[in-house]
XYZ file of C-alpha atoms in Angstrom:
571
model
C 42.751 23.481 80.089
C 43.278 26.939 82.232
C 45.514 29.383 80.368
C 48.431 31.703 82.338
C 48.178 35.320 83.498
C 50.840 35.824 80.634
C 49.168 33.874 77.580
C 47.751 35.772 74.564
C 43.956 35.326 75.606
C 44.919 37.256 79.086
C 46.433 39.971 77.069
C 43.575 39.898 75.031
C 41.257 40.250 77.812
C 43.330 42.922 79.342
C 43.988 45.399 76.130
C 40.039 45.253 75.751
C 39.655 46.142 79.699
C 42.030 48.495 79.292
C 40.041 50.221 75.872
C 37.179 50.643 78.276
C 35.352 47.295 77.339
C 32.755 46.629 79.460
C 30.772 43.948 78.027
C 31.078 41.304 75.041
C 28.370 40.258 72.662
C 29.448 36.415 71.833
C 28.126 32.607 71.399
C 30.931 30.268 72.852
C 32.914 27.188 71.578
C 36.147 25.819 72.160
C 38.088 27.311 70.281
C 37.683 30.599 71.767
C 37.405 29.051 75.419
C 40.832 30.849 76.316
C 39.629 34.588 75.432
C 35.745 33.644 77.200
C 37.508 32.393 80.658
C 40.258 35.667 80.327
C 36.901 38.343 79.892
C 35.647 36.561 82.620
C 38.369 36.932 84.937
C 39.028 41.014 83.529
C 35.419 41.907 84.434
C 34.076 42.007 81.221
C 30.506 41.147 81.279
C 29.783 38.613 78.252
C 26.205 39.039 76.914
C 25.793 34.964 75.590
C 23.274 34.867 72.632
C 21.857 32.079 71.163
C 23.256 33.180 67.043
C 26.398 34.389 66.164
C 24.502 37.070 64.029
C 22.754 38.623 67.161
C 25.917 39.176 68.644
C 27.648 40.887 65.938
C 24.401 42.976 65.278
C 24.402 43.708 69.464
C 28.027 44.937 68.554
C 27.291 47.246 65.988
C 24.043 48.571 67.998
C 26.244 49.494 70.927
C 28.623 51.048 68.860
C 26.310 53.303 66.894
C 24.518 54.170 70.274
C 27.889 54.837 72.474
C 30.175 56.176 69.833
C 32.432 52.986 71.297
C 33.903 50.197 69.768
C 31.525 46.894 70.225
C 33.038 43.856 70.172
C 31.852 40.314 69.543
C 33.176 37.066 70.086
C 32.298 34.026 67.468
C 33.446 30.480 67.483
C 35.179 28.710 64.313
C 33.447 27.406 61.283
C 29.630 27.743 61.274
C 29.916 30.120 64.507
C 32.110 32.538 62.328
C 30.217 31.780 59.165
C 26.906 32.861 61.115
C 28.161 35.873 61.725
C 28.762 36.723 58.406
C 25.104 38.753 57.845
C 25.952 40.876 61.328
C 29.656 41.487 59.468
C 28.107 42.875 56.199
C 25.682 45.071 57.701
C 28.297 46.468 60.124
C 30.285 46.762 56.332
C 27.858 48.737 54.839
C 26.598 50.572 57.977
C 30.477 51.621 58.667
C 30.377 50.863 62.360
C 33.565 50.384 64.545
C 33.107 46.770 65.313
C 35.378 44.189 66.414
C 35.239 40.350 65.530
C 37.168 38.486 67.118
C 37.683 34.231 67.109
C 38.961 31.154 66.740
C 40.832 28.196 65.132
C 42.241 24.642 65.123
C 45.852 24.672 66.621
C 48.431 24.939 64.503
C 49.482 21.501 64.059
C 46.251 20.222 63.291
C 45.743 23.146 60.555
C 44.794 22.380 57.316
C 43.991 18.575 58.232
C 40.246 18.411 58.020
C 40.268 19.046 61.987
C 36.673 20.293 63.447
C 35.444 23.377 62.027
C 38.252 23.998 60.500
C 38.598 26.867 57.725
C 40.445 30.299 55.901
C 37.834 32.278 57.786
C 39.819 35.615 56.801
C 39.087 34.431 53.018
C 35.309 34.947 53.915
C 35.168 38.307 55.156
C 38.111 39.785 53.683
C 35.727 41.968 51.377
C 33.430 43.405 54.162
C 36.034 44.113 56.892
C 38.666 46.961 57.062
C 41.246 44.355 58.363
C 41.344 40.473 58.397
C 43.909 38.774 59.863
C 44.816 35.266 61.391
C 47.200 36.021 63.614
C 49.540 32.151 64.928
C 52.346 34.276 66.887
C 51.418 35.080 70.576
C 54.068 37.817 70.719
C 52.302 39.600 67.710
C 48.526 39.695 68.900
C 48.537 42.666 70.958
C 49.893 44.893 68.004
C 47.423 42.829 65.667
C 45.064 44.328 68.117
C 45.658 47.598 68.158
C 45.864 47.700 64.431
C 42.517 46.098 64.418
C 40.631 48.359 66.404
C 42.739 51.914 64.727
C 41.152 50.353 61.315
C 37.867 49.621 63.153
C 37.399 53.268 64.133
C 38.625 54.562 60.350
C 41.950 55.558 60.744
C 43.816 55.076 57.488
C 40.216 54.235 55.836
C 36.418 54.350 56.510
C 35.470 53.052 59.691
C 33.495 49.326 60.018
C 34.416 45.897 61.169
C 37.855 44.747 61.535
C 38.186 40.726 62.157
C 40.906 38.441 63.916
C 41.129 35.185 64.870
C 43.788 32.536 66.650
C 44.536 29.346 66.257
C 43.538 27.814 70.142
C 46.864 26.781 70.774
C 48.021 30.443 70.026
C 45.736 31.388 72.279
C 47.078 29.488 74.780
C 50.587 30.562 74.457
C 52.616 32.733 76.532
C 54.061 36.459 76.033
C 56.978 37.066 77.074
C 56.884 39.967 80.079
C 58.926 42.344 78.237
C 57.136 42.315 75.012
C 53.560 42.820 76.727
C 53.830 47.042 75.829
C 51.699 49.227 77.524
C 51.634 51.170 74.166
C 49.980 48.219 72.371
C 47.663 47.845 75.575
C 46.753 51.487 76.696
C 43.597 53.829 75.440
C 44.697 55.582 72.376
C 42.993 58.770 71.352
C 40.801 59.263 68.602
C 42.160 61.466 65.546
C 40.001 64.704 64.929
C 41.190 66.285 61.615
C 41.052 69.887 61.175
C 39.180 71.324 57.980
C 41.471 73.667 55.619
C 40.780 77.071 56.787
C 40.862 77.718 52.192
C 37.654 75.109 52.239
C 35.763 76.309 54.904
C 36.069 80.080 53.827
C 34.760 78.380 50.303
C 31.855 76.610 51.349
C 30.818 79.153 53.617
C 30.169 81.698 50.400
C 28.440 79.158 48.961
C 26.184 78.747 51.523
C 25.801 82.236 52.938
C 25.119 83.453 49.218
C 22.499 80.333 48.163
C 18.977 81.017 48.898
C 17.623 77.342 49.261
C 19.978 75.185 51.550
C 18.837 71.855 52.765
C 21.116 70.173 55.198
C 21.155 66.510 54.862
C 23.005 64.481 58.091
C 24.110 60.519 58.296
C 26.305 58.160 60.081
C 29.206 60.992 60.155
C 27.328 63.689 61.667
C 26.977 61.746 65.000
C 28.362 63.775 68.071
C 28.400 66.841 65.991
C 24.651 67.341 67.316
C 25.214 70.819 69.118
C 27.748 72.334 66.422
C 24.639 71.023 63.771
C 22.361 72.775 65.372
C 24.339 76.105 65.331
C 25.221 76.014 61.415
C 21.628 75.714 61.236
C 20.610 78.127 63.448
C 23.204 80.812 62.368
C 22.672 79.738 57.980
C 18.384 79.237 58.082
C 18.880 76.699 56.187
C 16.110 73.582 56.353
C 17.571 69.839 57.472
C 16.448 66.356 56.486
C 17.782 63.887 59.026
C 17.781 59.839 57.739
C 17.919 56.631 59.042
C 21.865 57.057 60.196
C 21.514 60.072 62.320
C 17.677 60.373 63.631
C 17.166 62.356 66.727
C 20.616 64.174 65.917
C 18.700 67.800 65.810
C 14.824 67.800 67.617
C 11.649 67.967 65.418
C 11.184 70.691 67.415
C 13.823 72.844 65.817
C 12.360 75.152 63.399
C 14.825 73.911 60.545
C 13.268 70.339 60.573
C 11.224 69.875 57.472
C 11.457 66.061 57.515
C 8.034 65.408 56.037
C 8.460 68.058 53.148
C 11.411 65.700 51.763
C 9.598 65.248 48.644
C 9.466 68.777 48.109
C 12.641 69.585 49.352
C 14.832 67.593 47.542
C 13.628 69.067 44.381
C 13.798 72.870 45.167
C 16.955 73.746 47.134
C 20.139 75.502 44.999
C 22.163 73.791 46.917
C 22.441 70.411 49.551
C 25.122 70.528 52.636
C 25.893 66.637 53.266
C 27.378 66.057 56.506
C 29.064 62.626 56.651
C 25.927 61.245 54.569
C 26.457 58.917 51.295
C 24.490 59.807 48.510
C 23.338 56.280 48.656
C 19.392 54.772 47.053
C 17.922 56.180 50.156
C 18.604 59.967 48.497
C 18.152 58.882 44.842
C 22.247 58.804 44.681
C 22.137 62.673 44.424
C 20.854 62.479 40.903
C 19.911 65.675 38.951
C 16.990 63.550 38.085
C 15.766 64.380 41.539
C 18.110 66.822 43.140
C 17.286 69.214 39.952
C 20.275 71.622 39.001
C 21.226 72.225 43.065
C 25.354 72.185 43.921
C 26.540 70.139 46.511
C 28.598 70.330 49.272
C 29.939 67.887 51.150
C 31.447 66.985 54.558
C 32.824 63.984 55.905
C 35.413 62.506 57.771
C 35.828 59.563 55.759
C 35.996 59.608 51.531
C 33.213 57.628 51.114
C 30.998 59.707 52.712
C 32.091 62.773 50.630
C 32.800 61.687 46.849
C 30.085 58.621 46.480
C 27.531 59.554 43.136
C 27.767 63.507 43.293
C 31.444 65.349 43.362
C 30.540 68.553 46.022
C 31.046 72.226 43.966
C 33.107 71.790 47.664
C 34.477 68.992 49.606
C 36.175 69.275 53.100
C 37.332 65.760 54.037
C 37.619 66.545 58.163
C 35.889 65.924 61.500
C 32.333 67.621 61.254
C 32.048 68.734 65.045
C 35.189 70.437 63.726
C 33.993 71.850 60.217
C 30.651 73.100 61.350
C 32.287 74.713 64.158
C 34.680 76.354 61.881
C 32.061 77.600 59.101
C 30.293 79.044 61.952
C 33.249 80.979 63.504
C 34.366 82.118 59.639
C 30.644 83.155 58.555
C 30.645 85.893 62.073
C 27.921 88.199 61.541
C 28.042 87.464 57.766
C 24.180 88.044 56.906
C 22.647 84.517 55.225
C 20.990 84.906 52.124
C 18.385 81.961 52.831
C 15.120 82.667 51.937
C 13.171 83.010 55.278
C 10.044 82.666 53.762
C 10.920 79.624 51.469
C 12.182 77.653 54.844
C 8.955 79.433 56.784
C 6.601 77.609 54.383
C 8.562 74.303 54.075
C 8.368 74.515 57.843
C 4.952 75.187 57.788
C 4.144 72.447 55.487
C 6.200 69.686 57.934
C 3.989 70.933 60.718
C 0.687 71.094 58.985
C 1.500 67.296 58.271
C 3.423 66.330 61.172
C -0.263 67.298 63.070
C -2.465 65.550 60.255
C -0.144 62.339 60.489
C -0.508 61.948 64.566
C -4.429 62.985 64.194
C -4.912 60.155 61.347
C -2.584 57.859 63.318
C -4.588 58.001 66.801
C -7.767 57.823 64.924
C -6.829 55.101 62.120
C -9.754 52.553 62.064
C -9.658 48.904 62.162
C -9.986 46.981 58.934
C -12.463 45.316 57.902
C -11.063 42.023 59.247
C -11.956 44.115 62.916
C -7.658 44.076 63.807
C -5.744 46.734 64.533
C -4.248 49.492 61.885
C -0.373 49.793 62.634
C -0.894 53.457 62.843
C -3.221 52.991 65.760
C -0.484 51.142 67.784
C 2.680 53.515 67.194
C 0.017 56.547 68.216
C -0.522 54.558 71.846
C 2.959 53.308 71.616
C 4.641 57.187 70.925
C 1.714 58.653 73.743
C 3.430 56.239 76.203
C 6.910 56.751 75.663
C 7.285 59.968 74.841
C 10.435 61.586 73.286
C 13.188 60.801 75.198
C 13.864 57.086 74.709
C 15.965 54.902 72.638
C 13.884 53.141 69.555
C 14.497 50.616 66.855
C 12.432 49.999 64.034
C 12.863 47.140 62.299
C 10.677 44.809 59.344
C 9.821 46.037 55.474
C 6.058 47.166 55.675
C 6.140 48.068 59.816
C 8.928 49.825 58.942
C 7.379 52.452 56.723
C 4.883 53.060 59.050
C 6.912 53.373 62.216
C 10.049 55.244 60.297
C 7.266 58.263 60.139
C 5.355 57.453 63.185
C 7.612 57.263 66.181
C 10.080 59.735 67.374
C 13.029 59.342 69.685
C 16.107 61.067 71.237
C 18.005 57.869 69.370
C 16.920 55.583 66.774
C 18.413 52.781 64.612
C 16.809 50.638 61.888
C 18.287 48.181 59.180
C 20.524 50.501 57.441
C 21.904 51.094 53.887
C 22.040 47.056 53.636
C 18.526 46.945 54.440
C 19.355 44.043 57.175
C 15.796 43.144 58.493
C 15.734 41.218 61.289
C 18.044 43.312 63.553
C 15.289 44.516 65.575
C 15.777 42.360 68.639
C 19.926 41.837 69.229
C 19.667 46.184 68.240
C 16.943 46.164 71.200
C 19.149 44.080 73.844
C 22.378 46.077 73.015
C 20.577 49.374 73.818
C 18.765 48.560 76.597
C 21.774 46.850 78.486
C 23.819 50.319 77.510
C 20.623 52.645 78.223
C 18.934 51.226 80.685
C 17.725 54.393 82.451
C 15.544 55.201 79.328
C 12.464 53.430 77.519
C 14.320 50.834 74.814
C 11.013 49.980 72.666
C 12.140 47.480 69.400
C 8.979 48.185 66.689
C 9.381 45.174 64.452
C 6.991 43.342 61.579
C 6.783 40.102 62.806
C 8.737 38.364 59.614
C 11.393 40.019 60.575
C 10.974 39.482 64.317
C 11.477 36.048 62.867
C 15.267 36.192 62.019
C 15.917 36.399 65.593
C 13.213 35.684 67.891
C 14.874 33.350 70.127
C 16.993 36.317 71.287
C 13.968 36.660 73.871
C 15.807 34.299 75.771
C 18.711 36.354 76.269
C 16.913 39.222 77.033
C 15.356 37.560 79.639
C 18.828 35.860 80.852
C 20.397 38.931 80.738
C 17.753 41.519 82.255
C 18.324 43.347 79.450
C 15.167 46.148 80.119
C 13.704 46.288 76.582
C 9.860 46.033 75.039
C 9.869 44.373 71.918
C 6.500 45.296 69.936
C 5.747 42.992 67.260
C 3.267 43.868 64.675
C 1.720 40.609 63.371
C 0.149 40.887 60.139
C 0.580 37.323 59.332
C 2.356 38.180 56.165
C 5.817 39.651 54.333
C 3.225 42.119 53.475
C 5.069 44.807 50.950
C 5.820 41.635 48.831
C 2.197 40.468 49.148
C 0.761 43.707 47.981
C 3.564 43.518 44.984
C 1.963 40.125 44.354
C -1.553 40.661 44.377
C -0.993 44.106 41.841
C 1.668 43.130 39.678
C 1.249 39.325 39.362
C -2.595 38.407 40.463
C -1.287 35.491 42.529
C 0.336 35.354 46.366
C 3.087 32.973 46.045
C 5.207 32.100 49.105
C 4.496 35.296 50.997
C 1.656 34.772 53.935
C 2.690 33.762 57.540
C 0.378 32.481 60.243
C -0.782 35.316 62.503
C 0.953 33.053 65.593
C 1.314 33.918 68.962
C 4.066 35.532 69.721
C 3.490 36.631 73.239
C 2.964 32.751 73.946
C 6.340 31.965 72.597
C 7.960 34.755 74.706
C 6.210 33.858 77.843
C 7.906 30.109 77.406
C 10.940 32.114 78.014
C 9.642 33.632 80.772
C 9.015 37.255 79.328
C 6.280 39.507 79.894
C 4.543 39.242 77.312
C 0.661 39.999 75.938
C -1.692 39.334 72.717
C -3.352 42.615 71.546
C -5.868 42.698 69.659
C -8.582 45.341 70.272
C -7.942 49.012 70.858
C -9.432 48.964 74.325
C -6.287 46.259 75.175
C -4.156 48.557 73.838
C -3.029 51.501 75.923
C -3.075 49.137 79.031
C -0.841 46.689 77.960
C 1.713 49.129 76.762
C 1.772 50.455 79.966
C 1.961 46.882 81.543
C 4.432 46.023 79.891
C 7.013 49.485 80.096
C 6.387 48.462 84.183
C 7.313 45.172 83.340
C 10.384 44.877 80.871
C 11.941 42.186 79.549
C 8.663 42.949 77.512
C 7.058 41.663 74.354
C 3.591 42.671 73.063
C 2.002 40.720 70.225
C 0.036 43.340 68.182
C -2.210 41.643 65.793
C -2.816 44.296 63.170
C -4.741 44.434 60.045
C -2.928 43.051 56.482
C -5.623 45.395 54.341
C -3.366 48.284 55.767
C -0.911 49.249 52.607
C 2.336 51.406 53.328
C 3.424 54.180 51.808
C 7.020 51.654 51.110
C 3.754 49.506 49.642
C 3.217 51.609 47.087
C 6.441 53.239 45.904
C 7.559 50.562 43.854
C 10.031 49.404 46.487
C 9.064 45.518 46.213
C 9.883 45.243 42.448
C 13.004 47.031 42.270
C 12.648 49.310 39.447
C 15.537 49.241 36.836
C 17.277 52.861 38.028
C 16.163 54.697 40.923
C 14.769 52.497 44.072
C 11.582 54.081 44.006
C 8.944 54.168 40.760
C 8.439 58.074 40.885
C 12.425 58.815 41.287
C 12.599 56.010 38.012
C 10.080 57.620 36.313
C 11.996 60.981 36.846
C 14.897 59.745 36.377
C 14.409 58.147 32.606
C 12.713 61.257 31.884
C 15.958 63.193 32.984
C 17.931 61.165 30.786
C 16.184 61.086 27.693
C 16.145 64.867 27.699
C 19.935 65.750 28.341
């Protein structure tokens, strides 16, 4: 059944042309058949996945990446209900996504029809905005509320959800209430930091003689005005997980692998759109000693999670930093040059030790490949300047310290494994002048490994590197320490590079060093890519070892636990 120029799908189609929309992550059905045909028609390229997950995780990819809203497109029932994992992490993550989808027409509502449920019941916890919206005339403002909420604007940015019954879809708009101010671009709010805040945190700072910076999700596109606070203050900076390759290991503030250290000597901790989350111990004294904080963020949670700041400017950071800069003038800094010198000096003495130990790691005794060994070929070939996911529980610790990129993404705060792939395919499709390279375990390869096929569908220009240990391997070390006994926890060590070739992928087995560096370099030449690394399970993680598998009763991590009861039974 076609739908009019005038029916709510078209002006669907046309408000997310008009945002600047350029492709759709989505799985089709029915249902949603009016809005598919409508993109279609617009010009909006729709990226067709094989799991309703991969496209919602493709959506929050290109939004982290772009700084744009990503948008995904589900079917009703078990399509939406799919999507539910991509939802959540986009939740926790606090990523403008928009969900969008469908439902039985009205009159067969509520009748046991196909598929038919209250999907805004479902994800009315883990969206900023749920609605179901049955009135043609209302969906463009529905809309444009959807994607203000999306992007934070009377909240914390994350994923805002709507669907429409198919008739709805289907029906027409009257001319004169199709506004161009529900359709057009709108701009993005920047709020201004109080001049009173900024003069406050600025003494702070100036006058403290251990700063460490700490960035996240909210200190994206404030990269330049970053570097600047910490060029002008001295201070020392500890990116994470939400804002890598904000400010260059190069710059002589980056003390990344001193964090230990770090975290337990500075007087006080600038947080710049960063929660205080299990990744930093939730800011406990236990850990962060006696230091004051102070904290930055455009969005609440970001600023008053765990640890109230000695100062807290809720504002833009581009717009804070800039300001702290412009009120500190030739203010002299009190940081202790020599403190940050040797911190410096420490990260660099490592930084050199790690890539030396990495390029040389040796095989295990089982003759396969260490995973250090394969991120030292795998950095050497791609250098600096590409876009990188890392993805899986034990790979993960090894590539979070072993790669570097201009860009990278990995699970998150939800710890989402399994995003590796759909991440991979969003970035390359948005990117694809620069190296995409997905380093994933192969369990969690697993969650979505059929998403080969729309990579290859879709040209999508990405290498997918899968390190098979045969095994969830953090929980198989927990197993064999803490229990005697693997239970449930070994995979096969199966060939992944045949599966990919099936879908007609590049794709290779490696599994001696001398295959190594010449099928990386195959395969960069020849993306859609996937190389099959079999690596050694003897190799133990530094994630491995921390405690990280059993879930210790405070702190995430069995040395911040131990610190932490410690801290409490003496206060």
């Amino acid at each position: 059944m076609k739908v009019s120029p005038d029916s709510a799908a078209s002006l669907i189609a046309r408000l997310l042309k008009q945002r600047g929309v350029e492709r759709v992550f989505a799985l089709c059905g029915g249902h949603i058949m009016p809005i598919w045909m409508r993109l279609d028609a617009e010009g909006i390229r729709i990226i067709d996945v094989r799991d309703e997950r991969a496209a919602v995780h493709m959506a929050q990819a290109h939004a982290e990446l772009t700084g744009e809203l990503g948008v995904a497109l589900v079917t009703a029932g078990p399509g939406m209900t799919n999507a539910i994992t991509g939802i959540a992490n986009a939740h926790v993550s606090r990523a403008p996504v928009l969900v969008l989808s469908g439902g039985n027409p009205r009159p067969q509502e509520n009748r046991g029809g196909l598929q038919d449920m209250d999907h805004t019941q479902l994800v009315r916890s883990i969206t900023r905005y749920a609605r179901t919206v049955r009135e043609p005339s209302l969906v463009l403002q529905e809309l444009d509320e959807a994607i203000a909420r999306a992007f934070g604007e009377g909240g914390e940015p994350g994923p805002s959800y709507i669907d429409f019954p198919t008739d709805t879809l289907r029906g027409i708009v009257p001319k004169s209430l199709q506004l161009e101010e529900h359709l057009c671009a709108k701009p993005r709010t920047v709020t201004r930091p109080d001049p009173a805040q900024v003069a406050k945190a600025v003494d702070l700072l100036w006058s403290a003689r251990r700063v460490l910076v700490i960035s996240g999700r909210g200190a994206r596109g404030a990269g330049p005005e970053l570097t600047a606070l910490l060029d002008r203050l001295g201070a020392v900076y500890l990116d994470t997980g939400e804002s890598r390759g904000l400010v260059p290991d190069s710059h002589p503030s980056v003390v990344g692998a001193m964090r230990g250290a770090v975290m337990g000597d500075a007087d006080v901790i600038l947080t710049i759109g960063r929660r205080l989350d299990f990744q930093l111990a939730y800011g406990s004294p236990a850990v962060f000693q006696s230091a004051k904080f102070v904290r930055i963020a455009d969005t609440p949670a970001e600023m008053r999670d765990n640890r109230r700041g000695a100062v807290e400017i809720l504002a833009s950071p581009a717009e804070t930093l800039r300001a702290m800069v412009e009120h500190a003038g030739n203010r002299a800094s009190k940081v202790d040059r020599l403190w940050a010198a040797k911190l410096r000096s420490g990260h660099e003495t490592r930084a050199k030790k790690l890539q030396q130990t990495m390029a040389s790691a040796p095989s295990g005794s089982d003759g396969k490949l260490h995973p250090n060994k394969v991120l030292s070929a795998l950095q050497e070939a791609i250098g600096n300047d590409a876009v990188v996911i890392t993805d899986g529980g034990d790979f993960l610790a090894f590539a979070r310290v072993g790669l570097n990129a201009s860009a990278m993404l990995d699970p998150g705060p939800f710890g989402c494994i399994g995003i590796g792939v759909p991440y991979g395919i969003a970035a390359s499709l948005a990117f694809p002048e620069k190296p995409v390279v997905v380093a994933t375990g192969d369990g969690a390869f697993g969650f979505n490994a059929i998403e080969v096929d729309t990579a290859v569908r879709h040209k999508a220009p990405v290498l997918i590197v899968v390190a098979n240990n045969g095994a969830w391997q953090i929980e198989v070390h927990d197993q064999t320490v803490t229990h005697g006994k693997v239970v449930g926890t070994r995979l096969q060590f199966a060939d992944y590079a045949g599966m990919a070739r099936s879908f007609g992928m590049h794709a290779e087995r490696v599994e001696t060093e001398e295959q190594l560096k010449p099928a990386i370099a195959r395969a960069l030449a020849n993306r859609p890519a996937l190389l099959d690394m079999v690596v050694t399970p003897e190799a133990i993680s530094s994630d491995g070892k921390t405690g990280l598998a059993w879930v210790p009763d405070l702190q995430p991590l069995a040395a911040w636990d131990d610190a932490e009861r410690k801290w409490r039974a003496a206060t």
